[in-house]
Tab-separated table of C-alpha atoms in Angstrom:
chain	number	residue	atom	x	y	z
D	24	PRO	CA	-31.138	11.940	21.126
D	25	GLU	CA	-27.677	12.557	22.921
D	26	SER	CA	-25.228	11.278	19.923
D	27	PHE	CA	-25.634	10.036	16.893
D	28	ASP	CA	-24.878	6.294	17.739
D	29	SER	CA	-28.330	6.801	19.084
D	30	LEU	CA	-29.954	7.988	16.698
D	31	GLY	CA	-30.995	4.476	15.443
D	32	GLY	CA	-33.283	3.546	18.229
D	33	ALA	CA	-34.576	7.080	18.850
D	34	VAL	CA	-36.188	6.643	14.901
D	35	GLN	CA	-37.068	3.089	16.122
D	36	GLN	CA	-39.284	4.110	18.934
D	37	VAL	CA	-40.900	7.096	17.037
D	38	TYR	CA	-41.678	4.894	14.379
D	39	LYS	CA	-43.564	2.048	16.970
D	40	GLN	CA	-45.463	4.638	18.343
D	41	LEU	CA	-46.445	6.350	14.977
D	42	VAL	CA	-47.565	2.264	14.431
D	43	ALA	CA	-49.601	2.300	17.559
D	44	ASP	CA	-51.353	5.392	16.560
D	45	ASN	CA	-52.460	4.389	13.248
D	46	LYS	CA	-50.595	7.303	11.684
D	47	ILE	CA	-48.728	4.776	9.675
D	48	ILE	CA	-49.882	1.654	8.426
D	49	VAL	CA	-47.950	-1.434	7.622
D	50	LYS	CA	-47.401	-3.032	4.426
D	51	GLU	CA	-46.327	-6.555	3.762
D	52	GLU	CA	-43.623	-6.655	1.707
D	53	MET	CA	-44.014	-7.315	-2.403
D	54	GLU	CA	-42.000	-10.109	-3.787
D	55	PRO	CA	-39.510	-9.117	-6.024
D	56	PRO	CA	-40.370	-10.485	-9.639
D	57	LYS	CA	-38.341	-13.250	-10.390
D	58	VAL	CA	-35.540	-13.213	-13.172
D	59	PRO	CA	-35.744	-15.311	-15.775
D	60	MET	CA	-33.581	-18.226	-16.976
D	61	ASP	CA	-33.320	-17.631	-20.390
D	62	TYR	CA	-31.537	-14.380	-21.478
D	63	ASP	CA	-33.077	-14.547	-25.395
D	64	TRP	CA	-36.894	-15.580	-24.513
D	65	ALA	CA	-37.056	-12.964	-21.755
D	66	ARG	CA	-35.442	-10.577	-24.281
D	67	LYS	CA	-38.129	-12.129	-27.143
D	68	LEU	CA	-40.369	-11.306	-24.616
D	69	GLY	CA	-39.488	-7.897	-23.791
D	70	LEU	CA	-38.940	-8.622	-20.250
D	71	ILE	CA	-35.215	-7.229	-20.119
D	72	ARG	CA	-33.776	-4.592	-22.290
D	73	LYS	CA	-31.082	-5.272	-25.044
D	74	PRO	CA	-27.817	-5.099	-23.788
D	75	ALA	CA	-25.378	-2.217	-23.579
D	76	ALA	CA	-23.313	-1.768	-26.812
D	77	PHE	CA	-21.103	1.836	-26.543
D	78	ILE	CA	-19.993	3.159	-30.125
D	79	SER	CA	-17.845	6.694	-30.051
D	80	THR	CA	-15.584	7.787	-32.647
D	81	ILE	CA	-12.492	5.382	-30.649
D	82	CYS	CA	-13.564	2.975	-29.056
D	83	ASP	CA	-16.376	0.075	-30.688
D	84	GLU	CA	-18.083	-2.429	-28.206
D	85	ARG	CA	-20.201	-4.541	-30.390
D	86	GLY	CA	-20.077	-8.085	-30.759
D	87	GLN	CA	-17.341	-10.747	-29.273
D	88	GLU	CA	-14.546	-8.532	-29.973
D	89	LEU	CA	-13.475	-5.197	-28.485
D	90	SER	CA	-11.893	-2.597	-31.547
D	91	TYR	CA	-10.509	0.942	-31.344
D	92	CYS	CA	-9.669	2.880	-33.949
D	93	GLY	CA	-11.043	-0.339	-36.174
D	94	VAL	CA	-8.071	-1.868	-34.840
D	95	PRO	CA	-9.055	-5.533	-33.679
D	96	ILE	CA	-7.831	-6.097	-29.453
D	97	THR	CA	-6.015	-8.841	-30.660
D	98	SER	CA	-4.478	-7.560	-33.273
D	99	ILE	CA	-3.430	-4.504	-31.142
D	100	LEU	CA	-1.943	-7.598	-28.606
D	101	GLU	CA	-0.722	-9.729	-31.684
D	102	ARG	CA	1.324	-6.647	-33.274
D	103	GLN	CA	2.784	-6.316	-29.561
D	104	LEU	CA	1.567	-1.921	-29.961
D	105	GLY	CA	2.156	-2.032	-25.907
D	106	VAL	CA	0.724	0.986	-24.492
D	107	GLY	CA	2.283	3.756	-26.594
D	108	GLY	CA	0.639	2.684	-29.379
D	109	THR	CA	-2.957	2.130	-28.162
D	110	ILE	CA	-2.802	5.391	-26.620
D	111	SER	CA	-2.388	6.300	-29.978
D	112	LEU	CA	-5.265	4.741	-31.330
D	113	LEU	CA	-7.129	6.177	-28.470
D	114	TRP	CA	-6.126	9.580	-28.347
D	115	PHE	CA	-5.369	10.761	-32.203
D	116	GLN	CA	-7.254	7.488	-34.066
D	117	ARG	CA	-4.427	6.755	-36.040
D	118	GLU	CA	-0.710	4.597	-35.486
D	119	LEU	CA	1.767	6.836	-34.959
D	120	PRO	CA	5.429	5.526	-35.657
D	121	ASP	CA	7.729	3.694	-32.979
D	122	TRP	CA	9.066	6.806	-31.635
D	123	ALA	CA	5.774	8.559	-31.122
D	124	CYS	CA	4.975	5.680	-29.230
D	125	LYS	CA	7.907	5.144	-27.405
D	126	PHE	CA	7.321	8.603	-26.084
D	127	PHE	CA	4.158	7.807	-24.089
D	128	GLU	CA	5.453	4.825	-22.623
């Protein structure tokens, strides 16, 4: 092709020529598998994998509530630790004094 814009037409023309010469056999598209309606049922049958649950030294995403260094996220919000307190839990894996948390903020 003379330009990139005409590349699609050139590819289509070559494809049609290869199909006409029987060098490419066109197959019918397969229907994708149906997604099961009930998640627990499908998991028991082994049709789908279990949900991801990431665990690291600083964050635990298992269960219903996220926790940083063993401190539930609701506790962080209720105690109003803020960005500095959250960073202290994530980076230093402990609660730092107020002056250090304010420094981070």
